Coordinates of C-alpha atoms in Angstrom, one line a residue:
X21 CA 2.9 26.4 -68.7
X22 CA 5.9 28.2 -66.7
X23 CA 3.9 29.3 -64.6
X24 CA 2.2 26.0 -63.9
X25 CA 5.4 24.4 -63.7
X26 CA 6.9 27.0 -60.9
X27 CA 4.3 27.2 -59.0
X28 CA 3.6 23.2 -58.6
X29 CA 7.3 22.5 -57.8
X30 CA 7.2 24.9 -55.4
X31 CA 3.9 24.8 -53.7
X32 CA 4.4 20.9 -53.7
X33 CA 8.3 21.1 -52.4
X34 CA 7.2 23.0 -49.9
X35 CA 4.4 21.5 -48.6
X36 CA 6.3 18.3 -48.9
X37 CA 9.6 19.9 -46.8
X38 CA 7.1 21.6 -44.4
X39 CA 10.3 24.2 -45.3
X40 CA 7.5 27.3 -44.1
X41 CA 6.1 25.7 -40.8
X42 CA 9.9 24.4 -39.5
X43 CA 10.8 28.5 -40.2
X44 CA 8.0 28.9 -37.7
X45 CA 9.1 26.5 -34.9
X46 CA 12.7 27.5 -35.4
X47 CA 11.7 31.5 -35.0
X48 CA 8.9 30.1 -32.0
X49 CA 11.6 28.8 -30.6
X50 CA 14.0 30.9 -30.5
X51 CA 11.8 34.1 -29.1
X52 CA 8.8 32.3 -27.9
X53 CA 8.0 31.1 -24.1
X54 CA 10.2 27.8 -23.5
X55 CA 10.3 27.2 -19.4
X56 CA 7.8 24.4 -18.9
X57 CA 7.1 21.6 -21.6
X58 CA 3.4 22.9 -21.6
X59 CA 4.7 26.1 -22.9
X60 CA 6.6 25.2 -25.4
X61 CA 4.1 22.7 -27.2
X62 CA 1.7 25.6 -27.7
X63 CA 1.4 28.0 -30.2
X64 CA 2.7 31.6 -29.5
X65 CA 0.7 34.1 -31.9
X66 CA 1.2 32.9 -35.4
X67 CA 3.8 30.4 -34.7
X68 CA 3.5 27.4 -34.4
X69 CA 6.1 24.1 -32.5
X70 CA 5.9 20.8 -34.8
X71 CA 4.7 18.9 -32.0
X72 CA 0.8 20.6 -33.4
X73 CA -1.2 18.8 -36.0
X74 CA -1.7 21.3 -38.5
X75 CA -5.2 21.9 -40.6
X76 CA -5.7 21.0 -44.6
X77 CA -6.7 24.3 -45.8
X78 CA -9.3 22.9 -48.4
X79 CA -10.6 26.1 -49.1
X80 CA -6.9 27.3 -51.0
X81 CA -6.0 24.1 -52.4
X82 CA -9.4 24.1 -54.1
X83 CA -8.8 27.3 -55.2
X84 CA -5.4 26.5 -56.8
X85 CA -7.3 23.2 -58.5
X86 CA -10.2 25.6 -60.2
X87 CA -7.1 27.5 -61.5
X88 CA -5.8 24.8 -63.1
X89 CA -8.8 23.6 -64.6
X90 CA -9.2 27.1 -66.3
X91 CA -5.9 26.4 -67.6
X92 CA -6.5 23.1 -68.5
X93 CA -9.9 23.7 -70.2
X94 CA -9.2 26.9 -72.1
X95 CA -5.4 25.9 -73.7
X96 CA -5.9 22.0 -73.8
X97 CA -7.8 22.7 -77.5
X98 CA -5.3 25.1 -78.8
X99 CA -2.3 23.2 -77.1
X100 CA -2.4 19.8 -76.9
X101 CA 0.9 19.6 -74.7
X102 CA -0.9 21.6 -71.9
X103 CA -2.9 18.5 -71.5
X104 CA 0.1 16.2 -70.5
X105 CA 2.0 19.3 -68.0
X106 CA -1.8 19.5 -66.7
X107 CA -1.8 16.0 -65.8
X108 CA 1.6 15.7 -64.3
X109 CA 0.6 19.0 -62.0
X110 CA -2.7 16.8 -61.1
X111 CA -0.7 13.9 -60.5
X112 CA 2.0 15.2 -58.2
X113 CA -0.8 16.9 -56.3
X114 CA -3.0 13.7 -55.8
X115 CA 0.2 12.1 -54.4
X116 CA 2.2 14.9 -52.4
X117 CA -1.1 15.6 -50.6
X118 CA -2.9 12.7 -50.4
X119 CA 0.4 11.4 -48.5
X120 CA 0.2 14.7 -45.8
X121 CA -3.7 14.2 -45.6
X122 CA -3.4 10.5 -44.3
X123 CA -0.4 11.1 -42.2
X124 CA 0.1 14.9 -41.5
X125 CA -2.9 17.1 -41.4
X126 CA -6.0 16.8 -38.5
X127 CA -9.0 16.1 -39.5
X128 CA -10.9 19.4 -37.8
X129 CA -11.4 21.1 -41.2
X130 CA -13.2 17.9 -42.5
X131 CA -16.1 19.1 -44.3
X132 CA -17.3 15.5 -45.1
X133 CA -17.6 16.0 -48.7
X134 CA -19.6 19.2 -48.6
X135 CA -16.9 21.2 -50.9
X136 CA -17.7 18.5 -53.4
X137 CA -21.0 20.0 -54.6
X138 CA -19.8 23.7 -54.9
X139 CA -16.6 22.2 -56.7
X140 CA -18.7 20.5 -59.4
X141 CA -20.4 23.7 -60.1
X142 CA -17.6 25.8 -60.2
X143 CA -16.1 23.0 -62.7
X144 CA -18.7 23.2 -64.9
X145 CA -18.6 26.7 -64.9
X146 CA -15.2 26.5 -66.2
X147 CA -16.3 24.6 -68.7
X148 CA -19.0 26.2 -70.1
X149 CA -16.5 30.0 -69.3
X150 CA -13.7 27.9 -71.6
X151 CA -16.4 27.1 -74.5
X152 CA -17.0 30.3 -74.7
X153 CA -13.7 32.2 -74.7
X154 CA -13.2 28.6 -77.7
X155 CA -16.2 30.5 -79.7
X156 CA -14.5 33.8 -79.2
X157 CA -11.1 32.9 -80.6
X158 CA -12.3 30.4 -83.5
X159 CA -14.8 33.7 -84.5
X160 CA -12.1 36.3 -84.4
X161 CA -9.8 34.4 -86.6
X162 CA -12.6 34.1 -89.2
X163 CA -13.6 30.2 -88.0
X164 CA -17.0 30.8 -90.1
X165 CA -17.3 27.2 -90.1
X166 CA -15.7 26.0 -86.9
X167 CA -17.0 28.5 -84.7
X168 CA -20.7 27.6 -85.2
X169 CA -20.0 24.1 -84.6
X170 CA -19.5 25.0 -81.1
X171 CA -22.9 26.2 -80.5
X172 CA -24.5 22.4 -80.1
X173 CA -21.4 21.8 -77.4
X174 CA -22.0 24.9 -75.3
X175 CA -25.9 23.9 -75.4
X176 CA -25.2 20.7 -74.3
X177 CA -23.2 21.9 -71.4
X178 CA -26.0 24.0 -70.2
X179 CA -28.6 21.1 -70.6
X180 CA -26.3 19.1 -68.5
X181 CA -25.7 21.8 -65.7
X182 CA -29.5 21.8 -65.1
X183 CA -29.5 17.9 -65.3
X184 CA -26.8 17.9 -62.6
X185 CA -29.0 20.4 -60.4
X186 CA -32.4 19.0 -60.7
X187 CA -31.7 15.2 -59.9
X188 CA -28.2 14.6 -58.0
X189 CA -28.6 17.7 -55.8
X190 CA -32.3 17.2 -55.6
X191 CA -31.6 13.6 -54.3
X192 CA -29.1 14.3 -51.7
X193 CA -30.7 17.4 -50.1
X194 CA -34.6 15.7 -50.0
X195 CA -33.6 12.3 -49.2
X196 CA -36.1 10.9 -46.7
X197 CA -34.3 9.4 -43.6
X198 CA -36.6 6.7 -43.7
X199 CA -35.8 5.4 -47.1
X200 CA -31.6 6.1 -46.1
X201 CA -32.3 3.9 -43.2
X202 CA -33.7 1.3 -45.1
X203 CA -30.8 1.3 -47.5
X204 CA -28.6 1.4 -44.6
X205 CA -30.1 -1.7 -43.3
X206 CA -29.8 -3.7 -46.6
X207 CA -26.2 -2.9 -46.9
X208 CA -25.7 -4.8 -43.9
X209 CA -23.0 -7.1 -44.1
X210 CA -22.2 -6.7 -47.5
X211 CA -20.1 -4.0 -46.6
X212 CA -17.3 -4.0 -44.5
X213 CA -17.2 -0.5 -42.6
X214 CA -14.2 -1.3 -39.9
X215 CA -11.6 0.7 -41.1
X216 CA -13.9 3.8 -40.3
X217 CA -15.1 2.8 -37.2
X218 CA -13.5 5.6 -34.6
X219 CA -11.5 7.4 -37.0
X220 CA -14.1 10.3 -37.7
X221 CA -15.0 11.9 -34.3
X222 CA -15.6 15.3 -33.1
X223 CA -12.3 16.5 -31.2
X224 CA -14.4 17.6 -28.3
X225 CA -15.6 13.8 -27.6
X226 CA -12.3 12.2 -27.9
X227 CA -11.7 13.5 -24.3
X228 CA -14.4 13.3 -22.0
X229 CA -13.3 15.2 -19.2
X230 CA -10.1 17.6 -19.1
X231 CA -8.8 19.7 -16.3
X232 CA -6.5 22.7 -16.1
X233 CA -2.7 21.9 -16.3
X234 CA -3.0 23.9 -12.7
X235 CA -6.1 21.8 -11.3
X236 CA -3.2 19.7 -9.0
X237 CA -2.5 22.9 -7.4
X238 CA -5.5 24.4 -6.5
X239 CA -6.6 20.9 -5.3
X240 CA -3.4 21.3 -3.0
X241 CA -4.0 24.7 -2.0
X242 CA -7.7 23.6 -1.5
X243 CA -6.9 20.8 1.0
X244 CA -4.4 22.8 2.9
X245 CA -7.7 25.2 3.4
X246 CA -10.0 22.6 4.7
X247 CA -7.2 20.9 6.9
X248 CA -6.7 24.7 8.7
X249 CA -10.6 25.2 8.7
X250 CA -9.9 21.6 10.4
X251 CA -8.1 22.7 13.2
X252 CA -10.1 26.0 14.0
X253 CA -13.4 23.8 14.5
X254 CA -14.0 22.2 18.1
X255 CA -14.4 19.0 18.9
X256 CA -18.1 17.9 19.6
X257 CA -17.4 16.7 23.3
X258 CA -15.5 20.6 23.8
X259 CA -19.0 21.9 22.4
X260 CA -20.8 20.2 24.3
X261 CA -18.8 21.5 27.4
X262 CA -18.9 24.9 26.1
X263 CA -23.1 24.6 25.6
X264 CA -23.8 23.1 29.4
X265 CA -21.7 26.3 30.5
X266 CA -24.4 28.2 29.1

């Protein structure tokens, strides 16, 4: 439980004070290239201004939430208090991040729900792992009663991994796009989908056409070019003359 409790308030203070990623601008800018506005709005090696939208790393905060769930699922029986630090931890997550996920983060690592399936295996996996390691402890302390009674559970846990992989899965990976379209079209109107309309795009068409913070330049330079080329080249009456004289 300490070591739930320390690493939550400080993961979670952190993220919440950004304390690591104003260390970085300070440090950026302090040794980092500062003579145009440009320059100092990008990121220099690892470090980064505030003025970029950072990235939800899904990948470690799932991580740290697996973790807990081991936790949670192998103590909860024998300690009924882990239960209630658990769900403070989980709670002060949902809100700390949630909050930085609407407001903070970009939405470039959006995976659009595809951690969700490998998450719910790996949960059930914890379960069935904490079940287990339950069966171990009740049988080394001589549960001859207890122990087997935990047999059914673990069986049911199985039965219900493969339920979970032969129909949910099954159904999202096979669906027909016919049969989605058709759904699609029934929902029509009964459901109200403004609040995602342009909020989930692909970075690369939310500008259609960029240039070069230089392309004013070399359009400069350019047109200098053509108005010298301009002045080297005859006038069609003077080629004219100069052809007759031939």
């Amino acid at each position: 439980m300490q070591y739930v409790i320390v690493q939550t308030a400080l993961n979670l203070g952190l993220e919440l004070m950004r304390g690591v990623d104003i260390l970085k601008a300070w440090v950026r800018g302090c040794i980092g290239p500062n003579l145009t506005e440009a320059e100092r709005a990008k990121p220099w090696f690892s470090l980064e201004p505030l003025s970029v939208v950072p990235e939800m790393e899904f990948a470690d905060q799932q991580g740290t939430l697996i973790l807990y769930y081991m936790i949670l699922f192998c103590y909860s029986v024998m300690s009924p208090f882990t239960s209630i630090v658990m769900w403070c931890a989980f709670g002060l997550f949902s809100l700390g991040y949630r909050h930085h996920l609407f407001y903070l983060y970009g939405k470039a690592n959006d995976s659009g729900g595809q951690l969700f399936d490998d998450f719910v295996s790996l949960s059930i996996a914890c379960i069935i792992i904490s079940e287990i390691v339950m069966f171990g402890v009740l049988g080394l302390k001589g549960g001859v009663v207890s122990a087997p009674l935990l047999i059914p559970l673990i069986v049911g846990t199985f039965m219900f991994k493969a339920y979970i992989n032969q129909q949910h899965y099954k159904i999202t990976k096979d669906l027909p796009s016919t049969i989605a379209v058709e759904e699609d079209i029934r929902n029509i109107g009964k459901i109200d989908w403004d609040f995602v309309k342009g909020v989930y795009r692909q970075p690369a068409f939310e500008h259609r056409h960029k240039e070069p913070e230089n392309m004013s330049s070399v359009r400069e330079e350019r047109q200098d070019a053509e108005e010298s080329q301009a002045f080297m080249t005859p006038d069609n009456s003077e080629a004219e003359i100069v052809v007759d004289a031939q």
